[in-house]
């Protein structure tokens, strides 16, 4: 385990199965001529996972789910857990996205249980943390991020592979990106919270209005190990320049 460069396409609630499949085939084709060390990950809607999985057919692109149940199986209507994601070749799962926290009431305890369920189930959680604009203005950005992260670290055994994503809530879908300096500062802080061993082995991604224009400066930073991309990931043409920017 070591720090990898990881670029994740989070489709959120976009792209039907057929669209996601065509996207995947187009991305595979585009990447064929430019092999790189970067781990590229696609996180489609649950219902598109089988189609994307089929299209991947051994390609060097990893599959992720956007969420996971804290439970494994049983009477949990509407949930999808690790074995069901593994069945279709998922390797990663996003947990604690701010949209889940804000719109669906997920608190630190739920996020921590989901991260643990991912680890126990053989998936790598992409743990999202980030402060709101009000919290930043009150000078609480670091304490908020630390609390969110510690909840997960306390639940996941030392040595379990996780990826962290710093996504300031005010930068998501707003066209406002954190400055490289602010992002770097938070990434360095996150690395100290992770502790020396975990910090050396955990990729810390930045997310929030990453696009072809903002990616090069962000991804050239030694503290920023990759990106979690929403809007700009929905078209291969706008996602590719971000993957290329990561090839540092
Ligand atoms: P945008 O790239 O659309 O700002 O979304 C970021 C995000 O939430 C990725 O998970």
Coordinates of C-alpha atoms and ligand atoms in Angstrom, one line a residue:
X1 CA 0.0 0.0 0.0
X2 CA 1.3 3.5 -0.8
X3 CA 0.0 6.8 -2.0
X4 CA -1.4 6.5 -5.5
X5 CA -2.7 9.1 -7.9
X6 CA -6.4 8.5 -8.2
X7 CA -8.9 10.4 -10.4
X8 CA -12.6 9.6 -9.7
X9 CA -15.6 10.3 -11.8
X10 CA -18.6 10.7 -9.5
X11 CA -21.6 10.7 -11.8
X12 CA -24.0 11.4 -8.9
X13 CA -27.5 11.0 -10.2
X14 CA -26.7 11.2 -13.9
X15 CA -26.2 8.9 -16.9
X16 CA -28.6 6.0 -17.4
X17 CA -27.0 2.5 -17.8
X18 CA -26.7 2.8 -21.6
X19 CA -25.2 6.3 -21.4
X20 CA -22.7 5.1 -18.7
X21 CA -21.8 2.1 -20.8
X22 CA -21.1 4.2 -23.9
X23 CA -19.1 6.7 -21.7
X24 CA -17.0 3.8 -20.4
X25 CA -16.3 2.4 -23.8
X26 CA -15.3 5.9 -25.0
X27 CA -13.0 6.4 -22.0
X28 CA -11.3 3.0 -22.5
X29 CA -10.7 3.9 -26.1
X30 CA -9.3 7.3 -25.3
X31 CA -7.0 5.9 -22.6
X32 CA -5.7 3.1 -24.8
X33 CA -3.2 5.3 -26.5
X34 CA -2.0 7.0 -23.3
X35 CA -1.1 4.5 -20.6
X36 CA -0.4 6.0 -17.2
X37 CA 0.2 5.1 -13.6
X38 CA -3.0 7.0 -12.5
X39 CA -5.8 4.9 -11.1
X40 CA -9.0 6.1 -12.9
X41 CA -12.2 5.2 -11.1
X42 CA -15.8 5.5 -12.3
X43 CA -18.7 5.8 -9.8
X44 CA -22.0 5.4 -11.7
X45 CA -25.5 5.2 -10.3
X46 CA -26.1 1.7 -8.8
X47 CA -28.4 0.6 -11.6
X48 CA -25.6 1.4 -14.2
X49 CA -23.0 -0.6 -12.3
X50 CA -23.6 -3.9 -14.2
X51 CA -23.5 -2.2 -17.6
X52 CA -20.3 -0.3 -16.7
X53 CA -18.8 -3.5 -15.3
X54 CA -19.5 -5.4 -18.5
X55 CA -18.0 -2.6 -20.6
X56 CA -14.8 -2.5 -18.5
X57 CA -14.1 -6.1 -19.3
X58 CA -10.7 -6.1 -17.7
X59 CA -9.7 -2.5 -18.7
X60 CA -7.5 -0.6 -16.3
X61 CA -10.3 1.5 -14.9
X62 CA -11.7 0.7 -11.5
X63 CA -15.4 0.7 -10.6
X64 CA -16.9 2.4 -7.5
X65 CA -20.3 2.7 -6.0
X66 CA -21.5 6.1 -4.7
X67 CA -22.6 4.8 -1.3
X68 CA -22.9 1.5 0.7
X69 CA -25.1 0.1 3.4
X70 CA -23.6 -0.1 6.9
X71 CA -25.2 -3.6 7.1
X72 CA -24.4 -6.7 5.1
X73 CA -27.8 -8.3 4.4
X74 CA -31.3 -8.7 5.8
X75 CA -34.4 -6.5 6.2
X76 CA -32.9 -3.2 5.0
X77 CA -35.2 -2.0 2.3
X78 CA -33.4 0.1 -0.4
X79 CA -29.9 -0.6 0.8
X80 CA -27.0 -2.1 -1.2
X81 CA -24.1 -3.6 0.6
X82 CA -20.5 -4.8 -0.1
X83 CA -21.2 -8.3 -1.4
X84 CA -23.7 -6.9 -3.9
X85 CA -21.1 -4.4 -5.1
X86 CA -18.3 -6.9 -5.2
X87 CA -20.5 -9.1 -7.4
X88 CA -20.1 -6.6 -10.2
X89 CA -16.5 -5.9 -9.7
X90 CA -16.6 -2.7 -7.6
X91 CA -13.3 -2.0 -5.9
X92 CA -14.1 1.4 -4.3
X93 CA -17.0 3.1 -2.7
X94 CA -17.6 6.7 -1.8
X95 CA -18.7 7.3 1.8
X96 CA -19.7 10.4 3.6
X97 CA -20.2 12.6 0.5
X98 CA -21.4 16.0 1.7
X99 CA -24.6 15.5 -0.4
X100 CA -25.3 12.3 1.7
X101 CA -24.5 14.2 4.9
X102 CA -26.5 17.3 4.1
X103 CA -29.5 16.0 2.1
X104 CA -29.9 12.5 3.6
X105 CA -29.0 13.1 7.2
X106 CA -25.8 11.0 7.4
X107 CA -23.8 11.9 10.5
X108 CA -20.3 11.0 11.4
X109 CA -21.4 7.7 13.1
X110 CA -23.3 6.5 10.0
X111 CA -20.4 7.4 7.7
X112 CA -17.9 5.6 10.0
X113 CA -20.1 2.5 10.0
X114 CA -20.3 2.6 6.2
X115 CA -16.5 3.0 5.9
X116 CA -16.1 0.0 8.2
X117 CA -18.6 -2.0 6.2
X118 CA -16.6 -1.2 3.1
X119 CA -13.3 -2.3 4.6
X120 CA -14.8 -5.4 6.2
X121 CA -16.5 -6.2 2.8
X122 CA -13.3 -5.9 0.8
X123 CA -13.9 -2.5 -0.7
X124 CA -11.7 0.6 -0.4
X125 CA -13.8 3.5 1.0
X126 CA -13.2 7.0 -0.5
X127 CA -14.0 8.9 2.7
X128 CA -15.2 12.5 2.0
X129 CA -14.7 15.2 4.4
X130 CA -15.1 19.0 4.1
X131 CA -16.4 22.1 5.8
X132 CA -19.3 24.5 4.8
X133 CA -18.6 28.1 4.0
X134 CA -20.0 29.2 7.4
X135 CA -17.6 26.8 9.2
X136 CA -14.7 28.1 7.2
X137 CA -15.6 31.7 7.9
X138 CA -15.8 30.9 11.6
X139 CA -12.3 29.4 11.5
X140 CA -13.6 25.9 12.1
X141 CA -12.5 24.2 8.8
X142 CA -9.8 22.1 10.3
X143 CA -11.7 21.1 13.4
X144 CA -14.7 20.0 11.3
X145 CA -12.6 18.0 9.0
X146 CA -10.7 16.4 11.9
X147 CA -13.9 15.3 13.6
X148 CA -15.3 13.8 10.4
X149 CA -12.1 12.0 9.7
X150 CA -11.4 10.7 13.3
X151 CA -14.8 9.2 13.4
X152 CA -13.9 7.0 10.4
X153 CA -10.3 6.3 11.6
X154 CA -11.6 5.2 15.0
X155 CA -13.9 2.6 13.3
X156 CA -11.4 1.2 10.7
X157 CA -8.6 -1.0 11.8
X158 CA -5.0 0.4 11.4
X159 CA -3.7 -0.9 8.1
X160 CA -7.0 -0.9 6.3
X161 CA -6.8 0.7 2.9
X162 CA -8.7 3.9 2.6
X163 CA -8.7 6.9 0.3
X164 CA -9.6 10.4 1.7
X165 CA -11.2 13.1 -0.3
X166 CA -11.2 16.7 0.9
X167 CA -14.3 18.3 -0.6
X168 CA -15.1 21.8 0.8
X169 CA -18.9 21.9 0.6
X170 CA -18.8 25.5 -0.7
X171 CA -16.7 24.4 -3.7
X172 CA -19.0 21.5 -4.8
X173 CA -21.0 22.3 -8.0
X174 CA -20.5 26.0 -7.5
X175 CA -17.6 26.8 -9.9
X176 CA -15.6 28.0 -6.9
X177 CA -12.5 25.9 -6.4
X178 CA -10.3 26.1 -3.3
X179 CA -7.1 27.9 -4.0
X180 CA -4.1 25.5 -4.4
X181 CA -2.7 27.0 -1.2
X182 CA -5.9 26.4 0.9
X183 CA -6.2 22.9 -0.5
X184 CA -2.6 22.1 0.2
X185 CA -2.9 23.4 3.7
X186 CA -5.9 21.2 4.4
X187 CA -4.3 18.2 2.7
X188 CA -1.2 18.5 4.9
X189 CA -3.5 18.9 8.0
X190 CA -5.4 15.7 6.9
X191 CA -2.1 13.9 6.6
X192 CA -1.2 14.8 10.2
X193 CA -4.6 13.6 11.4
X194 CA -4.0 10.3 9.6
X195 CA -0.8 9.9 11.5
X196 CA 2.6 9.0 10.2
X197 CA 2.0 5.4 8.9
X198 CA -1.5 6.0 7.5
X199 CA -0.5 9.4 6.2
X200 CA 2.3 7.9 4.1
X201 CA -0.1 5.3 2.6
X202 CA -3.3 7.2 2.1
X203 CA -4.1 9.1 -1.1
X204 CA -5.8 12.4 -0.4
X205 CA -7.9 13.6 -3.2
X206 CA -9.3 17.1 -3.7
X207 CA -12.9 17.6 -4.9
X208 CA -15.0 20.7 -5.7
X209 CA -15.4 22.2 -9.1
X210 CA -12.3 20.5 -10.5
X211 CA -12.2 20.9 -14.3
X212 CA -9.7 21.1 -17.2
X213 CA -8.8 24.7 -16.1
X214 CA -8.3 24.1 -12.4
X215 CA -6.9 20.6 -12.4
X216 CA -3.3 21.3 -13.6
X217 CA -2.4 23.6 -10.7
X218 CA -4.2 21.5 -8.1
X219 CA -2.7 18.2 -9.3
X220 CA 0.8 19.5 -9.7
X221 CA 0.9 19.9 -5.9
X222 CA 2.8 17.2 -4.1
X223 CA 0.2 17.3 -1.4
X224 CA -2.8 16.6 -3.7
X225 CA -2.9 13.0 -4.8
X226 CA -5.8 13.1 -7.2
X227 CA -9.3 14.4 -7.7
X228 CA -12.9 13.5 -7.1
X229 CA -14.8 15.0 -10.0
X230 CA -18.5 15.7 -10.3
X231 CA -19.8 17.8 -13.2
X232 CA -16.7 17.8 -15.3
X233 CA -16.6 13.9 -15.2
X234 CA -19.9 13.6 -17.0
X235 CA -18.4 13.9 -20.5
X236 CA -15.2 12.0 -21.5
X237 CA -14.1 15.2 -23.3
X238 CA -14.1 17.2 -20.1
X239 CA -12.8 14.3 -17.9
X240 CA -9.8 13.4 -20.0
X241 CA -7.9 16.6 -19.5
X242 CA -8.2 16.1 -15.7
X243 CA -6.7 12.5 -16.1
X244 CA -3.9 14.0 -18.2
X245 CA -3.2 16.7 -15.7
X246 CA -2.7 14.0 -13.1
X247 CA 0.1 12.4 -15.0
X248 CA 2.8 14.3 -13.1
Ligands
LIG1 P1 -18.3 19.1 -8.8 O1 -17.0 18.6 -9.5 O2 -19.5 19.1 -9.7 O3 -18.1 20.4 -8.0 O4 -18.6 18.0 -7.7 C1 -17.6 17.6 -6.8 C2 -18.1 16.4 -6.1 O5 -19.0 16.5 -5.2 C3 -17.5 15.1 -6.4 O6 -17.8 14.2 -5.5

